[in-house]
Tab-separated table of C-alpha atoms in Angstrom:
chain	number	residue	atom	x	y	z
A	1	UNK	CA	31.554	-24.419	6.053
A	2	UNK	CA	31.655	-22.392	9.246
A	3	UNK	CA	28.597	-20.673	10.725
A	4	UNK	CA	29.808	-17.231	9.475
A	5	UNK	CA	30.199	-18.750	5.995
A	6	UNK	CA	26.646	-20.112	6.071
A	7	UNK	CA	25.240	-16.802	7.265
A	8	UNK	CA	27.199	-14.916	4.605
A	9	UNK	CA	26.004	-17.214	1.817
A	10	UNK	CA	22.371	-16.854	2.902
A	11	UNK	CA	22.703	-13.065	3.134
A	12	UNK	CA	24.368	-12.786	-0.274
A	13	UNK	CA	21.725	-14.987	-1.933
A	14	UNK	CA	18.917	-12.873	-0.446
A	15	UNK	CA	20.542	-9.575	-1.407
A	16	UNK	CA	21.236	-10.649	-4.971
A	17	UNK	CA	17.795	-12.175	-5.429
A	18	UNK	CA	16.181	-8.866	-4.508
A	19	UNK	CA	18.722	-6.956	-6.579
A	20	UNK	CA	17.851	-9.003	-9.654
A	21	UNK	CA	14.138	-8.457	-9.023
A	22	UNK	CA	14.742	-4.719	-9.027
A	23	UNK	CA	16.841	-4.979	-12.196
A	24	UNK	CA	13.902	-6.768	-13.841
A	25	UNK	CA	11.539	-4.019	-12.678
A	26	UNK	CA	13.839	-1.318	-14.039
A	27	UNK	CA	14.088	-3.039	-17.419
A	28	UNK	CA	10.311	-3.506	-17.585
A	29	UNK	CA	9.797	0.083	-16.450
A	30	UNK	CA	12.108	1.369	-19.152
A	31	UNK	CA	10.179	-0.610	-21.781
A	32	UNK	CA	6.942	0.875	-20.434
A	33	UNK	CA	8.486	4.340	-20.681
A	34	UNK	CA	9.299	3.761	-24.363
A	35	UNK	CA	5.755	2.496	-24.896
A	36	UNK	CA	4.076	5.508	-23.253
A	37	UNK	CA	6.324	7.989	-25.044
A	38	UNK	CA	5.075	6.635	-28.371
A	39	UNK	CA	1.424	6.891	-27.341
A	40	UNK	CA	-0.813	9.916	-27.724
A	41	UNK	CA	-2.144	11.568	-24.594
A	42	UNK	CA	-5.384	9.875	-23.509
A	43	UNK	CA	-8.557	11.855	-24.202
A	44	UNK	CA	-11.807	11.905	-22.262
A	45	UNK	CA	-14.604	10.332	-24.269
A	46	UNK	CA	-18.092	11.648	-23.639
A	47	UNK	CA	-18.844	14.169	-20.935
A	48	UNK	CA	-16.445	15.300	-18.237
A	49	UNK	CA	-17.224	13.536	-14.929
A	50	UNK	CA	-17.373	15.706	-11.805
A	51	UNK	CA	-14.193	15.373	-9.748
A	52	UNK	CA	-13.572	16.216	-6.095
A	53	UNK	CA	-9.932	17.157	-5.435
A	54	UNK	CA	-9.033	16.789	-1.779
A	55	UNK	CA	-5.982	18.394	-0.172
A	56	UNK	CA	-5.244	17.435	3.457
A	57	UNK	CA	-3.155	20.153	5.116
A	58	UNK	CA	-1.715	20.656	8.585
A	59	UNK	CA	0.317	23.820	9.203
A	60	UNK	CA	1.065	24.197	5.489
A	61	UNK	CA	1.072	28.003	5.285
A	62	UNK	CA	4.403	28.069	3.448
A	63	UNK	CA	3.116	26.043	0.492
A	64	UNK	CA	-0.678	25.807	0.530
A	65	UNK	CA	-1.298	29.013	-1.435
A	66	UNK	CA	0.825	27.934	-4.368
A	67	UNK	CA	-0.784	24.479	-4.327
A	68	UNK	CA	-4.368	25.786	-4.448
A	69	UNK	CA	-3.486	28.291	-7.181
A	70	UNK	CA	-2.055	25.467	-9.310
A	71	UNK	CA	-5.176	23.365	-8.766
A	72	UNK	CA	-7.376	26.276	-9.796
A	73	UNK	CA	-5.337	26.552	-13.011
A	74	UNK	CA	-5.879	22.945	-14.159
A	75	UNK	CA	-7.097	22.633	-17.760
A	76	UNK	CA	-10.207	20.732	-16.660
A	77	UNK	CA	-13.627	22.444	-17.046
A	78	UNK	CA	-13.917	24.673	-13.985
A	79	UNK	CA	-17.541	23.737	-13.370
A	80	UNK	CA	-16.688	20.034	-13.398
A	81	UNK	CA	-14.400	19.879	-10.388
A	82	UNK	CA	-14.253	21.111	-6.830
A	83	UNK	CA	-11.295	21.651	-4.514
A	84	UNK	CA	-11.682	20.665	-0.878
A	85	UNK	CA	-8.854	21.765	1.427
A	86	UNK	CA	-8.979	20.136	4.845
A	87	UNK	CA	-7.071	22.650	6.975
A	88	UNK	CA	-6.622	20.178	9.789
A	89	UNK	CA	-6.101	21.720	13.219
A	90	UNK	CA	-3.468	24.127	11.887
A	91	UNK	CA	-1.861	26.655	14.195
A	92	UNK	CA	-0.222	28.770	11.476
A	93	UNK	CA	-1.653	31.287	9.008
A	94	UNK	CA	-3.173	28.658	6.691
A	95	UNK	CA	-6.795	29.623	7.450
A	96	UNK	CA	-6.208	33.267	6.548
A	97	UNK	CA	-4.362	32.420	3.353
A	98	UNK	CA	-7.088	30.043	2.213
A	99	UNK	CA	-9.832	32.563	3.012
A	100	UNK	CA	-8.027	35.160	0.889
A	101	UNK	CA	-7.899	32.745	-2.057
A	102	UNK	CA	-11.620	32.034	-1.662
A	103	UNK	CA	-12.332	35.748	-1.818
A	104	UNK	CA	-10.085	36.087	-4.864
A	105	UNK	CA	-11.979	33.348	-6.720
A	106	UNK	CA	-15.581	33.591	-5.429
A	107	UNK	CA	-16.966	31.887	-8.543
A	108	UNK	CA	-14.885	28.734	-8.146
A	109	UNK	CA	-15.778	25.529	-6.289
A	110	UNK	CA	-13.273	25.951	-3.457
A	111	UNK	CA	-14.282	24.599	-0.065
A	112	UNK	CA	-12.102	24.999	3.020
A	113	UNK	CA	-12.813	22.802	6.033
A	114	UNK	CA	-11.151	24.080	9.228
A	115	UNK	CA	-11.004	21.401	11.914
A	116	UNK	CA	-10.005	21.723	15.558
A	117	UNK	CA	-8.211	19.520	18.062
A	118	UNK	CA	-11.399	17.553	18.729
A	119	UNK	CA	-12.376	16.651	15.163
A	120	UNK	CA	-8.964	16.876	13.526
A	121	UNK	CA	-5.249	16.614	14.125
A	122	UNK	CA	-5.410	12.821	13.973
A	123	UNK	CA	-3.490	12.182	10.779
A	124	UNK	CA	-3.923	12.326	7.015
A	125	UNK	CA	-6.412	9.446	6.859
A	126	UNK	CA	-8.779	11.151	9.284
A	127	UNK	CA	-8.507	14.416	7.330
A	128	UNK	CA	-9.345	12.635	4.071
A	129	UNK	CA	-12.373	10.958	5.661
A	130	UNK	CA	-13.604	14.358	6.843
A	131	UNK	CA	-13.170	15.833	3.387
A	132	UNK	CA	-14.863	12.893	1.714
A	133	UNK	CA	-18.092	13.446	3.669
A	134	UNK	CA	-18.361	16.896	2.019
A	135	UNK	CA	-17.344	15.811	-1.472
A	136	UNK	CA	-19.709	15.458	-4.435
A	137	UNK	CA	-17.540	13.999	-7.201
A	138	UNK	CA	-17.966	10.575	-8.772
A	139	UNK	CA	-14.177	10.563	-8.943
A	140	UNK	CA	-11.876	11.527	-6.054
A	141	UNK	CA	-8.414	13.016	-6.665
A	142	UNK	CA	-5.827	13.556	-3.936
A	143	UNK	CA	-2.955	16.037	-3.838
A	144	UNK	CA	-0.589	16.760	-0.975
A	145	UNK	CA	-0.370	20.323	0.295
A	146	UNK	CA	3.053	20.960	-1.276
A	147	UNK	CA	2.099	19.857	-4.799
A	148	UNK	CA	1.892	21.912	-7.982
A	149	UNK	CA	0.459	19.637	-10.691
A	150	UNK	CA	1.016	20.449	-14.329
A	151	UNK	CA	-2.107	21.763	-16.043
A	152	UNK	CA	-3.045	18.551	-17.925
A	153	UNK	CA	-2.475	16.242	-14.922
A	154	UNK	CA	-6.094	15.865	-13.794
A	155	UNK	CA	-7.466	15.576	-17.321
A	156	UNK	CA	-5.017	12.748	-18.104
A	157	UNK	CA	-5.873	10.861	-14.906
A	158	UNK	CA	-9.598	11.181	-15.611
A	159	UNK	CA	-9.172	10.027	-19.220
A	160	UNK	CA	-7.335	6.895	-18.066
A	161	UNK	CA	-9.749	5.826	-15.341
A	162	UNK	CA	-12.890	6.456	-17.401
A	163	UNK	CA	-11.500	4.468	-20.351
A	164	UNK	CA	-11.154	1.201	-18.443
A	165	UNK	CA	-13.733	-0.089	-15.915
A	166	UNK	CA	-11.111	-2.505	-14.535
A	167	UNK	CA	-9.168	0.418	-13.096
A	168	UNK	CA	-9.948	1.328	-9.503
A	169	UNK	CA	-7.356	4.090	-9.420
A	170	UNK	CA	-4.800	5.766	-11.659
A	171	UNK	CA	-1.602	7.331	-10.363
A	172	UNK	CA	0.628	9.924	-11.961
A	173	UNK	CA	4.274	10.779	-11.575
A	174	UNK	CA	5.709	13.224	-9.059
A	175	UNK	CA	8.901	15.186	-9.561
A	176	UNK	CA	11.180	17.061	-7.177
A	177	UNK	CA	10.484	20.790	-7.396
A	178	UNK	CA	13.443	21.811	-5.219
A	179	UNK	CA	15.978	19.288	-6.536
A	180	UNK	CA	18.854	21.809	-6.561
A	181	UNK	CA	18.266	23.093	-3.022
A	182	UNK	CA	20.733	20.714	-1.339
A	183	UNK	CA	22.628	17.470	-1.753
A	184	UNK	CA	19.724	15.718	0.013
A	185	UNK	CA	17.177	16.932	-2.554
A	186	UNK	CA	19.473	15.782	-5.382
A	187	UNK	CA	19.562	12.320	-3.808
A	188	UNK	CA	15.764	12.327	-3.459
A	189	UNK	CA	15.314	13.469	-7.066
A	190	UNK	CA	17.336	10.487	-8.324
A	191	UNK	CA	15.600	8.097	-5.928
A	192	UNK	CA	12.199	9.319	-7.105
A	193	UNK	CA	13.010	8.803	-10.778
A	194	UNK	CA	14.741	5.450	-10.493
A	195	UNK	CA	13.341	3.615	-7.483
A	196	UNK	CA	9.859	5.036	-7.165
A	197	UNK	CA	8.392	5.812	-10.553
A	198	UNK	CA	10.531	3.406	-12.599
A	199	UNK	CA	9.685	0.574	-10.189
A	200	UNK	CA	5.995	1.540	-10.439
A	201	UNK	CA	6.259	1.418	-14.225
A	202	UNK	CA	7.910	-2.011	-14.081
A	203	UNK	CA	5.300	-3.458	-11.741
A	204	UNK	CA	2.516	-2.193	-13.992
A	205	UNK	CA	4.223	-3.586	-17.087
A	206	UNK	CA	4.808	-7.027	-15.558
A	207	UNK	CA	1.957	-7.528	-13.092
A	208	UNK	CA	-0.616	-4.796	-13.756
A	209	UNK	CA	-0.015	-3.641	-10.189
A	210	UNK	CA	0.917	-0.250	-8.760
A	211	UNK	CA	0.878	1.275	-5.303
A	212	UNK	CA	-0.826	4.610	-4.726
A	213	UNK	CA	1.928	7.117	-3.832
A	214	UNK	CA	-0.195	9.412	-1.636
A	215	UNK	CA	-0.523	12.263	-4.122
A	216	UNK	CA	-1.436	12.906	-7.757
A	217	UNK	CA	-3.886	10.042	-8.054
A	218	UNK	CA	-7.544	9.529	-8.805
A	219	UNK	CA	-9.951	6.801	-7.698
A	220	UNK	CA	-13.618	5.910	-7.984
A	221	UNK	CA	-15.965	7.264	-5.338
A	222	UNK	CA	-17.749	3.909	-5.185
A	223	UNK	CA	-14.518	2.262	-4.019
A	224	UNK	CA	-14.014	4.704	-1.153
A	225	UNK	CA	-17.606	4.129	-0.076
A	226	UNK	CA	-17.304	0.365	-0.263
A	227	UNK	CA	-14.054	0.137	1.722
A	228	UNK	CA	-15.331	2.603	4.325
A	229	UNK	CA	-12.796	5.352	3.703
A	230	UNK	CA	-9.175	5.565	4.711
A	231	UNK	CA	-7.769	3.518	7.606
A	232	UNK	CA	-7.158	6.018	10.439
A	233	UNK	CA	-4.574	3.675	11.978
A	234	UNK	CA	-2.452	3.693	8.812
A	235	UNK	CA	0.382	6.200	8.533
A	236	UNK	CA	1.005	4.931	4.985
A	237	UNK	CA	-2.656	5.342	4.056
A	238	UNK	CA	-1.759	5.269	0.371
A	239	UNK	CA	-0.213	1.781	0.475
A	240	UNK	CA	-2.950	0.499	2.780
A	241	UNK	CA	-5.855	1.543	0.539
A	242	UNK	CA	-3.957	0.203	-2.502
A	243	UNK	CA	-4.112	-3.302	-1.053
A	244	UNK	CA	-7.828	-2.963	-0.404
A	245	UNK	CA	-8.371	-1.882	-4.003
A	246	UNK	CA	-6.405	-4.940	-5.147
A	247	UNK	CA	-8.616	-7.210	-3.037
A	248	UNK	CA	-11.726	-5.799	-4.730
A	249	UNK	CA	-10.380	-7.035	-8.058
A	250	UNK	CA	-9.472	-3.627	-9.468
A	251	UNK	CA	-6.190	-2.573	-11.035
A	252	UNK	CA	-4.160	0.534	-10.273
A	253	UNK	CA	-2.496	1.978	-13.371
A	254	UNK	CA	0.567	4.201	-13.620
A	255	UNK	CA	0.376	7.036	-16.145
A	256	UNK	CA	3.706	8.948	-16.195
A	257	UNK	CA	2.357	11.792	-18.365
A	258	UNK	CA	0.258	13.065	-15.466
A	259	UNK	CA	2.936	14.995	-13.568
A	260	UNK	CA	2.990	16.918	-10.328
A	261	UNK	CA	5.922	18.740	-8.706
A	262	UNK	CA	6.441	18.534	-4.967
A	263	UNK	CA	8.766	19.934	-2.358
A	264	UNK	CA	11.106	17.390	-0.792
A	265	UNK	CA	12.973	17.491	2.537
A	266	UNK	CA	16.136	19.579	2.286
A	267	UNK	CA	17.900	18.335	5.406
A	268	UNK	CA	18.803	14.906	6.797
A	269	UNK	CA	16.730	15.524	9.930
A	270	UNK	CA	13.505	16.277	8.061
A	271	UNK	CA	14.110	13.440	5.591
A	272	UNK	CA	14.788	10.961	8.390
A	273	UNK	CA	11.528	11.785	10.179
A	274	UNK	CA	9.516	11.557	6.957
A	275	UNK	CA	11.017	8.254	5.819
A	276	UNK	CA	10.732	6.719	9.288
A	277	UNK	CA	7.009	7.480	9.133
A	278	UNK	CA	6.825	5.846	5.699
A	279	UNK	CA	8.682	2.779	6.926
A	280	UNK	CA	6.513	2.447	10.019
A	281	UNK	CA	3.389	2.847	7.907
A	282	UNK	CA	4.506	0.224	5.407
A	283	UNK	CA	5.336	-2.243	8.187
A	284	UNK	CA	1.753	-1.779	9.430
A	285	UNK	CA	0.424	-2.579	5.945
A	286	UNK	CA	2.645	-5.670	5.674
A	287	UNK	CA	1.497	-7.054	9.029
A	288	UNK	CA	-2.155	-6.254	8.264
A	289	UNK	CA	-2.069	-8.027	4.878
A	290	UNK	CA	0.224	-10.928	5.754
A	291	UNK	CA	-2.698	-13.431	5.980
A	292	UNK	CA	-3.424	-12.755	2.295
A	293	UNK	CA	-0.417	-14.880	1.366
A	294	UNK	CA	-2.583	-17.914	2.194
A	295	UNK	CA	-5.722	-16.514	0.542
A	296	UNK	CA	-6.381	-17.961	-2.929
A	297	UNK	CA	-8.488	-14.943	-3.857
A	298	UNK	CA	-5.467	-12.704	-3.269
A	299	UNK	CA	-3.161	-14.562	-5.664
A	300	UNK	CA	-2.781	-11.512	-7.937
A	301	UNK	CA	-1.339	-9.366	-5.152
A	302	UNK	CA	1.037	-11.856	-3.564
A	303	UNK	CA	3.930	-10.310	-5.452
A	304	UNK	CA	3.399	-6.947	-3.758
A	305	UNK	CA	3.008	-8.543	-0.332
A	306	UNK	CA	6.192	-10.571	-0.820
A	307	UNK	CA	7.963	-7.555	-2.331
A	308	UNK	CA	7.275	-5.318	0.659
A	309	UNK	CA	7.953	-8.156	3.081
A	310	UNK	CA	11.308	-8.823	1.397
A	311	UNK	CA	12.341	-5.150	1.323
A	312	UNK	CA	11.508	-4.307	4.921
A	313	UNK	CA	12.466	-7.579	6.582
A	314	UNK	CA	14.573	-9.900	4.433
A	315	UNK	CA	16.728	-7.268	2.727
A	316	UNK	CA	17.264	-5.264	5.896
A	317	UNK	CA	18.321	-8.361	7.864
A	318	UNK	CA	20.559	-9.609	5.032
A	319	UNK	CA	22.329	-6.265	4.611
A	320	UNK	CA	22.924	-5.909	8.343
A	321	UNK	CA	24.222	-9.487	8.546
A	322	UNK	CA	26.606	-9.253	5.592
A	323	UNK	CA	27.946	-5.836	6.627
A	324	UNK	CA	28.469	-6.961	10.211
A	325	UNK	CA	30.297	-10.142	9.127
A	326	UNK	CA	32.591	-8.247	6.743
A	327	UNK	CA	33.468	-5.711	9.437
A	328	UNK	CA	34.041	-8.404	12.066
A	329	UNK	CA	36.149	-10.394	9.579
A	330	UNK	CA	38.314	-7.352	8.846
A	331	UNK	CA	38.781	-6.770	12.585
A	332	UNK	CA	39.752	-10.411	13.146
A	333	UNK	CA	36.854	-11.338	15.406
A	334	UNK	CA	35.355	-13.897	12.994
A	335	UNK	CA	36.732	-15.769	10.021
A	336	UNK	CA	34.872	-16.396	6.799
A	337	UNK	CA	36.443	-18.065	3.794
A	338	UNK	CA	34.135	-16.282	1.338
A	339	UNK	CA	34.891	-12.720	2.421
A	340	UNK	CA	36.747	-12.173	-0.863
A	341	UNK	CA	33.807	-13.441	-2.903
A	342	UNK	CA	31.418	-11.315	-0.871
A	343	UNK	CA	33.545	-8.229	-1.495
A	344	UNK	CA	33.563	-8.960	-5.237
A	345	UNK	CA	29.779	-9.408	-5.292
A	346	UNK	CA	29.405	-6.207	-3.281
A	347	UNK	CA	31.443	-4.259	-5.849
A	348	UNK	CA	29.461	-5.861	-8.669
A	349	UNK	CA	26.244	-4.826	-6.940
A	350	UNK	CA	27.499	-1.242	-6.759
A	351	UNK	CA	28.260	-1.324	-10.489
A	352	UNK	CA	24.781	-2.650	-11.283
A	353	UNK	CA	23.277	0.019	-9.010
A	354	UNK	CA	25.127	2.882	-10.711
A	355	UNK	CA	24.468	1.648	-14.270
A	356	UNK	CA	20.806	0.869	-13.597
A	357	UNK	CA	20.079	4.212	-11.978
A	358	UNK	CA	21.950	6.178	-14.643
A	359	UNK	CA	19.991	4.441	-17.392
A	360	UNK	CA	16.700	5.426	-15.765
A	361	UNK	CA	17.809	9.063	-15.732
A	362	UNK	CA	17.995	9.011	-19.533
A	363	UNK	CA	14.199	9.040	-19.526
A	364	UNK	CA	14.109	12.622	-18.203
A	365	UNK	CA	15.365	15.723	-19.953
A	366	UNK	CA	18.217	17.445	-18.146
A	367	UNK	CA	18.922	14.562	-15.784
A	368	UNK	CA	21.572	12.622	-17.709
A	369	UNK	CA	24.844	14.316	-16.781
A	370	UNK	CA	28.264	13.413	-15.411
A	371	UNK	CA	27.501	15.382	-12.258
A	372	UNK	CA	24.525	13.109	-11.637
A	373	UNK	CA	26.770	10.103	-12.245
A	374	UNK	CA	28.946	11.289	-9.354
A	375	UNK	CA	25.851	11.897	-7.226
A	376	UNK	CA	24.701	8.325	-7.874
A	377	UNK	CA	28.023	6.862	-6.702
A	378	UNK	CA	28.008	9.047	-3.610
A	379	UNK	CA	24.367	8.148	-3.054
A	380	UNK	CA	25.186	4.430	-2.755
A	381	UNK	CA	27.682	4.839	0.067
A	382	UNK	CA	25.678	7.435	1.992
A	383	UNK	CA	21.979	7.876	1.232
A	384	UNK	CA	21.311	4.182	0.551
A	385	UNK	CA	23.084	3.119	3.731
A	386	UNK	CA	20.946	5.511	5.759
A	387	UNK	CA	17.921	3.607	4.484
A	388	UNK	CA	18.882	0.669	6.719
A	389	UNK	CA	18.778	2.933	9.768
A	390	UNK	CA	15.422	4.377	8.659
A	391	UNK	CA	13.876	0.928	8.077
A	392	UNK	CA	15.121	-0.381	11.419
A	393	UNK	CA	13.891	2.745	13.219
A	394	UNK	CA	10.493	2.529	11.516
A	395	UNK	CA	10.118	-1.104	12.557
A	396	UNK	CA	11.109	-0.296	16.138
A	397	UNK	CA	8.616	2.587	16.290
A	398	UNK	CA	5.856	0.361	14.879
A	399	UNK	CA	6.479	-2.258	17.571
A	400	UNK	CA	6.588	0.431	20.268
A	401	UNK	CA	3.364	2.096	19.089
A	402	UNK	CA	1.626	-1.284	18.852
A	403	UNK	CA	2.582	-2.215	22.410
A	404	UNK	CA	1.473	1.110	23.856
A	405	UNK	CA	-1.546	1.407	21.467
A	406	UNK	CA	-0.740	4.944	20.439
A	407	UNK	CA	-3.235	6.830	18.303
A	408	UNK	CA	-2.245	7.950	14.808
A	409	UNK	CA	-1.391	11.658	14.505
A	410	UNK	CA	0.046	14.132	12.027
A	411	UNK	CA	3.762	13.652	11.406
A	412	UNK	CA	4.401	17.025	9.857
A	413	UNK	CA	7.087	17.259	7.168
A	414	UNK	CA	8.817	20.610	7.564
A	415	UNK	CA	8.409	22.910	4.565
A	416	UNK	CA	10.926	25.372	3.199
């Protein structure tokens, strides 16, 4: 075999190995979906614990009012939860909007913390740490500034975490509120349903592992105190604190009946900046936790470490290698005897992708349609290919920031 043949074989094996892992996660996630659909909603036994809901916000004037109103409308006893909005060094009208809501609901536990450039403006983790120092709840819930949770969301999360002392955190599901705004939001809606929450469901079903998604989750106050708060160097603070919860021996459960709706990026530019930040943040978490692969005490979380390592390094390198070899072969610069086989496997992978994603959409009302089938096929050749650029850019930015020791800061997602 020639060197291009060897490289192609290695790339194909890596790609298909990861593809089959994701197929297994989707199947397990679908089984978990069937299981949860048959179950009654969890109920809180005993008294209602006091919950602190924290909302970090930076220049969120376009969405913060709607978010706070939805949190005030939760069907949880109003005297048993507080809302803490960390209006973090905002330069827009957020402070005025939040003050007006406070005046509208003077009897409610709504605290607004306005930070300046000295104390704030250093990223979501720093904002959460500031809010936590003012919180009183034995349970801590987090919502992003663009979220509108359904009324039962908090009650369901509380019921789950109080029913099982092995749970350090419980996460809910997030849906795309503006899915019909653009082709980009339709792509994101499908990605959210199939690759984010279905994969979370599969990992919980198979390994009793989940990763905190950054919003619509609840955790124990004692855990935050023990780990010393959120890592201010982590852009993906949700993934980072998930690994620390794992190391403490706790589980993180996924409960899809606790739903929040969030606004997603409507343009490629905004999406690219957001996902680059996610990729860079996840690379930081991978590098930070890499030594755990050799730690016997961390055996339960090796799958997640290997999973993230494979996605951001192995898969990216394999996809770039196979694509480059196929293009160079077609142009006549290199010759590989298995180009035909690689093309067949590539087409088979597309078929598996389309079928797998479409099946996951059957779990949501109004999502299974022929128009979405066309969107899925278009998604593979456009949106999914952009992911390689995002992952590579995120890795490059991580290396650059590490070399120059840049401080974490807010990477604001533009709202619409």
